[in-house]
XYZ file of N, CA and C in Angstrom:
435
model
N 79.084 87.693 149.633
C 79.894 87.603 148.433
C 78.979 87.428 147.210
N 79.248 88.187 146.168
C 78.445 88.111 144.938
C 78.875 86.933 144.085
N 77.903 86.406 143.391
C 78.263 85.318 142.483
C 78.783 85.915 141.175
N 79.554 85.158 140.470
C 80.112 85.656 139.207
C 79.033 85.821 138.150
N 77.924 85.076 138.299
C 76.827 85.182 137.335
C 76.205 86.574 137.348
N 75.954 87.129 138.539
C 75.315 88.448 138.613
C 76.247 89.535 138.089
N 77.545 89.376 138.314
C 78.484 90.371 137.784
C 78.505 90.357 136.261
N 78.481 89.202 135.665
C 78.528 89.134 134.203
C 77.244 89.691 133.598
N 76.099 89.520 134.294
C 74.846 90.088 133.788
C 74.896 91.605 133.817
N 75.454 92.180 134.860
C 75.548 93.634 134.961
C 76.471 94.207 133.898
N 77.519 93.510 133.573
C 78.450 93.996 132.551
C 77.763 94.108 131.197
N 76.946 93.124 130.867
C 76.290 93.123 129.565
C 75.309 94.279 129.421
N 74.675 94.685 130.495
C 73.713 95.783 130.415
C 74.386 97.097 130.037
N 75.605 97.282 130.512
C 76.290 98.555 130.261
C 76.865 98.654 128.860
N 77.098 97.541 128.213
C 77.724 97.564 126.891
C 76.718 97.530 125.752
N 75.444 97.577 126.071
C 74.418 97.493 125.048
C 74.410 98.772 124.204
N 74.380 98.658 122.883
C 74.320 99.874 122.063
C 73.001 100.609 122.287
N 73.057 101.920 122.216
C 71.901 102.741 122.576
C 71.134 103.258 121.363
N 71.053 102.511 120.306
C 70.296 103.003 119.149
C 71.008 104.167 118.505
N 70.868 105.341 119.072
C 71.593 106.533 118.631
C 71.513 106.783 117.145
N 72.650 107.033 116.558
C 72.728 107.356 115.143
C 72.856 106.071 114.338
N 71.741 105.558 113.897
C 71.712 104.272 113.191
C 72.267 104.418 111.769
N 72.277 105.620 111.245
C 72.721 105.827 109.863
C 74.202 105.512 109.713
N 75.012 105.858 110.720
C 76.452 105.630 110.643
C 76.907 104.432 111.470
N 75.981 103.778 112.145
C 76.336 102.653 112.992
C 76.719 101.447 112.139
N 77.681 100.662 112.616
C 78.137 99.481 111.889
C 77.363 98.264 112.392
N 76.808 97.507 111.456
C 76.026 96.314 111.773
C 76.749 95.078 111.280
N 76.458 93.955 111.938
C 76.867 92.641 111.455
C 75.606 91.929 111.014
N 75.463 91.714 109.729
C 74.291 91.034 109.211
C 74.664 89.591 108.910
N 73.927 88.677 109.512
C 74.158 87.257 109.242
C 73.223 86.829 108.134
N 73.679 86.994 106.929
C 72.874 86.639 105.770
C 73.102 85.205 105.354
N 72.477 84.781 104.279
C 72.603 83.396 103.806
C 74.000 83.076 103.287
N 74.744 84.091 102.924
C 76.090 83.873 102.379
C 77.169 84.199 103.403
N 76.841 84.170 104.683
C 77.810 84.527 105.712
C 77.536 85.935 106.220
N 78.479 86.452 106.997
C 78.276 87.761 107.602
C 78.591 88.886 106.623
N 77.782 89.915 106.697
C 78.022 91.153 105.952
C 78.122 92.236 107.004
N 79.205 92.989 106.978
C 79.448 94.004 108.011
C 79.544 95.375 107.360
N 78.938 96.367 108.019
C 79.047 97.741 107.535
C 77.869 98.584 107.984
N 77.835 99.798 107.484
C 76.710 100.689 107.766
C 75.500 100.180 106.982
N 74.303 100.608 107.333
C 73.132 100.127 106.588
C 73.254 100.329 105.075
N 73.784 101.466 104.648
C 73.911 101.700 103.206
C 74.891 100.719 102.565
N 75.994 100.431 103.260
C 76.964 99.474 102.722
C 76.365 98.074 102.652
N 75.575 97.706 103.663
C 74.944 96.385 103.669
C 73.909 96.292 102.546
N 73.145 97.359 102.349
C 72.161 97.386 101.248
C 72.869 97.180 99.913
N 73.968 97.917 99.709
C 74.710 97.785 98.448
C 75.236 96.361 98.259
N 75.754 95.775 99.342
C 76.310 94.423 99.246
C 75.213 93.410 98.905
N 74.051 93.493 99.599
C 72.957 92.552 99.317
C 72.383 92.777 97.923
N 72.337 94.015 97.461
C 71.874 94.256 96.085
C 72.831 93.628 95.075
N 74.140 93.716 95.354
C 75.122 93.093 94.465
C 74.967 91.567 94.488
N 74.787 91.007 95.684
C 74.573 89.559 95.783
C 73.280 89.148 95.078
N 72.250 89.991 95.169
C 70.978 89.742 94.478
C 71.200 89.690 92.960
N 71.924 90.676 92.428
C 72.196 90.687 90.981
C 73.004 89.455 90.559
N 74.013 89.109 91.366
C 74.843 87.941 91.041
C 74.000 86.663 91.020
N 73.106 86.523 92.010
C 72.262 85.328 92.076
C 71.291 85.300 90.895
N 70.772 86.476 90.505
C 69.871 86.522 89.350
C 70.599 86.108 88.079
N 71.822 86.618 87.909
C 72.586 86.294 86.703
C 72.945 84.813 86.639
N 73.138 84.200 87.804
C 73.473 82.775 87.807
C 72.222 81.900 87.755
N 71.038 82.504 87.782
C 69.790 81.765 87.651
C 69.262 81.216 88.965
N 69.788 81.633 90.097
C 69.342 81.142 91.401
C 68.277 82.089 91.942
N 67.004 81.776 91.602
C 65.905 82.684 91.974
C 65.663 82.718 93.474
N 65.854 81.606 94.164
C 65.598 81.543 95.606
C 66.586 82.438 96.355
N 67.863 82.291 96.050
C 68.873 83.136 96.710
C 68.713 84.606 96.304
N 68.345 84.828 95.055
C 68.150 86.208 94.607
C 67.051 86.874 95.425
N 65.946 86.165 95.640
C 64.845 86.715 96.442
C 65.275 86.921 97.889
N 66.036 85.972 98.410
C 66.518 86.067 99.787
C 67.397 87.315 99.960
N 68.322 87.531 99.044
C 69.195 88.712 99.127
C 68.386 89.998 98.974
N 67.385 89.966 98.094
C 66.543 91.151 97.907
C 65.789 91.477 99.195
N 65.314 90.451 99.899
C 64.608 90.697 101.156
C 65.539 91.233 102.234
N 66.759 90.721 102.275
C 67.733 91.258 103.238
C 68.022 92.734 102.932
N 68.214 93.052 101.669
C 68.481 94.445 101.280
C 67.299 95.328 101.637
N 66.079 94.835 101.413
C 64.883 95.608 101.712
C 64.767 95.888 103.216
N 65.135 94.908 104.035
C 65.087 95.091 105.489
C 65.973 96.262 105.904
N 67.204 96.267 105.423
C 68.127 97.350 105.797
C 67.717 98.672 105.158
N 67.102 98.610 103.995
C 66.606 99.824 103.347
C 65.506 100.468 104.200
N 64.617 99.640 104.745
C 63.558 100.167 105.611
C 64.134 100.749 106.894
N 65.107 100.054 107.473
C 65.755 100.584 108.685
C 66.381 101.941 108.410
N 67.089 102.049 107.307
C 67.760 103.295 106.953
C 66.751 104.410 106.692
N 65.670 104.089 105.983
C 64.656 105.101 105.685
C 64.008 105.615 106.966
N 63.715 104.737 107.898
C 63.118 105.146 109.170
C 64.082 106.031 109.964
N 65.342 105.651 109.988
C 66.340 106.450 110.709
C 66.474 107.833 110.070
N 66.450 107.893 108.746
C 66.558 109.186 108.067
C 65.328 110.048 108.333
N 64.145 109.432 108.408
C 62.933 110.196 108.756
C 63.045 110.776 110.156
N 63.555 109.988 111.097
C 63.720 110.475 112.468
C 64.704 111.633 112.523
N 65.816 111.497 111.797
C 66.821 112.566 111.782
C 66.222 113.833 111.173
N 65.462 113.676 110.102
C 64.844 114.829 109.433
C 63.815 115.497 110.350
N 63.019 114.701 111.054
C 62.028 115.265 111.979
C 62.718 116.017 113.109
N 63.798 115.466 113.619
C 64.541 116.125 114.696
C 65.146 117.445 114.201
N 65.667 117.423 112.972
C 66.257 118.635 112.397
C 65.189 119.720 112.209
N 64.021 119.318 111.700
C 62.940 120.291 111.505
C 62.473 120.865 112.844
N 62.438 120.018 113.869
C 62.038 120.478 115.201
C 63.042 121.510 115.732
N 64.323 121.233 115.529
C 65.354 122.175 115.974
C 65.268 123.484 115.201
N 65.017 123.402 113.893
C 64.902 124.621 113.094
C 63.708 125.457 113.544
N 62.596 124.804 113.868
C 61.412 125.532 114.341
C 61.717 126.217 115.673
N 62.423 125.524 116.553
C 62.798 126.121 117.837
C 63.744 127.309 117.618
N 64.679 127.160 116.677
C 65.602 128.270 116.378
C 64.857 129.464 115.811
N 63.876 129.205 114.913
C 63.099 130.315 114.355
C 62.306 131.027 115.449
N 61.752 130.258 116.379
C 60.980 130.852 117.480
C 61.884 131.694 118.379
N 63.083 131.181 118.680
C 64.032 131.961 119.501
C 64.429 133.245 118.785
N 64.666 133.153 117.482
C 65.054 134.347 116.729
C 63.905 135.351 116.697
N 62.673 134.886 116.530
C 61.514 135.784 116.521
C 61.379 136.472 117.881
N 61.622 135.736 118.959
C 61.564 136.330 120.307
C 62.636 137.404 120.465
N 63.834 137.110 119.978
C 64.923 138.119 120.039
C 64.553 139.354 119.230
N 63.954 139.147 118.057
C 63.542 140.277 117.221
C 62.477 141.118 117.921
N 61.522 140.440 118.584
C 60.481 141.181 119.317
C 61.095 141.986 120.466
N 62.035 141.379 121.185
C 62.695 142.099 122.288
C 63.473 143.303 121.755
N 64.177 143.114 120.642
C 64.964 144.202 120.057
C 64.043 145.340 119.616
N 62.903 144.995 118.995
C 61.948 146.016 118.559
C 61.385 146.767 119.767
N 61.114 146.055 120.857
C 60.625 146.705 122.070
C 61.643 147.667 122.652
N 62.902 147.256 122.657
C 63.961 148.154 123.168
C 64.088 149.389 122.292
N 64.046 149.208 120.984
C 64.157 150.358 120.074
C 62.982 151.307 120.261
N 61.782 150.743 120.439
C 60.597 151.572 120.654
C 60.721 152.359 121.951
N 61.239 151.708 122.999
C 61.418 152.379 124.285
C 62.453 153.490 124.168
N 63.519 153.253 123.442
C 64.543 154.290 123.248
C 63.979 155.454 122.453
N 63.192 155.146 121.433
C 62.597 156.191 120.605
C 61.615 157.015 121.431
N 60.817 156.374 122.254
C 59.859 157.084 123.103
C 60.592 157.958 124.111
N 61.704 157.469 124.631
C 62.472 158.249 125.597
C 63.102 159.468 124.930
N 63.503 159.342 123.690
C 64.136 160.485 123.012
C 63.091 161.538 122.622
N 61.808 161.132 122.440
C 60.748 162.083 122.097
C 60.073 162.671 123.342
N 60.392 162.190 124.524
C 59.779 162.652 125.774
C 60.345 164.029 126.121
N 59.497 165.064 126.282
C 60.009 166.406 126.586
C 60.719 166.468 127.935
N 60.363 165.641 128.878
C 61.016 165.672 130.183
C 62.466 165.237 130.090
N 62.766 164.412 129.117
C 64.136 163.926 129.002
C 64.998 164.812 128.103
N 64.389 165.759 127.412
C 65.160 166.633 126.538
C 65.889 167.690 127.355
N 66.917 168.284 126.767
C 67.687 169.330 127.442
C 66.797 170.539 127.688
N 66.962 171.129 128.855
C 66.186 172.311 129.224
C 66.885 173.557 128.691
N 66.110 174.583 128.364
C 66.740 175.801 127.834
C 67.539 176.505 128.922
N 68.525 177.280 128.478
C 69.391 178.037 129.399
C 68.643 179.293 129.832
N 68.434 179.466 131.116
C 67.675 180.617 131.637
C 68.579 181.622 132.343
N 69.855 181.566 132.123
C 70.777 182.453 132.833
C 70.621 183.911 132.414
N 70.102 184.221 131.235
C 69.947 185.611 130.808
C 68.513 186.114 131.012
N 67.734 185.507 131.930
C 66.358 185.914 132.184
C 66.303 187.160 133.069
N 67.297 187.437 133.782
C 67.318 188.624 134.650
C 68.714 188.776 135.227
N 68.834 189.760 136.142
C 70.169 189.982 136.672
C 70.591 188.899 137.655
N 69.672 188.264 138.371
C 70.079 187.216 139.303
C 69.636 185.836 138.852
N 68.926 185.715 137.749
C 68.516 184.440 137.209
C 67.231 183.917 137.817
N 66.535 184.734 138.637
C 65.290 184.285 139.232
C 64.119 184.745 138.389
N 63.012 184.045 138.524
C 61.794 184.393 137.799
C 61.054 185.458 138.608
N 60.537 186.478 137.900
C 59.780 187.537 138.586
C 58.404 187.025 138.948
N 58.035 187.166 140.215
C 56.709 186.787 140.673
C 55.916 188.044 140.971
N 54.587 187.958 141.113
C 53.792 189.177 141.366
C 54.184 189.863 142.673
N 54.612 189.122 143.680
C 55.003 189.727 144.953
C 56.283 190.545 144.811
N 57.151 190.110 143.924
C 58.437 190.778 143.815
C 58.367 192.010 142.897
N 57.237 192.239 142.234
C 57.152 193.384 141.320
C 56.977 194.674 142.137
N 57.589 195.765 141.664
C 57.452 197.054 142.391
C 56.030 197.580 142.308
N 55.610 198.279 143.351
C 54.247 198.822 143.415
C 54.171 200.210 142.935
């Protein structure tokens, strides 16, 4: 019989977020003013607003704290955007290579078709039905003496 402890540990492993698309993922940030929830861009905007509010009220310590929280999420977002951009460029390069391969194959097929159309063996043969009375070629043996 399994203990309940091992079952609960296995459950937690399956529910772990997989990184994935961090740009649209919703985070819970436990900042100095309580929790801030949202996408990285929304959290950055919220901490920047809290930073401005703290600056206007003259609280330099909290203003710096909010600025550092905003900077953390800004760095996370910038890194995620770099990864997305690198992945997109990699896919575009692969697509260009596939298209170039298709173009090379198409050019090869066209060249082969063109060569086949210029080949004398593949062209229509002339009609030889009016070459003689029976359509046979005269050979030296068949000529009258």
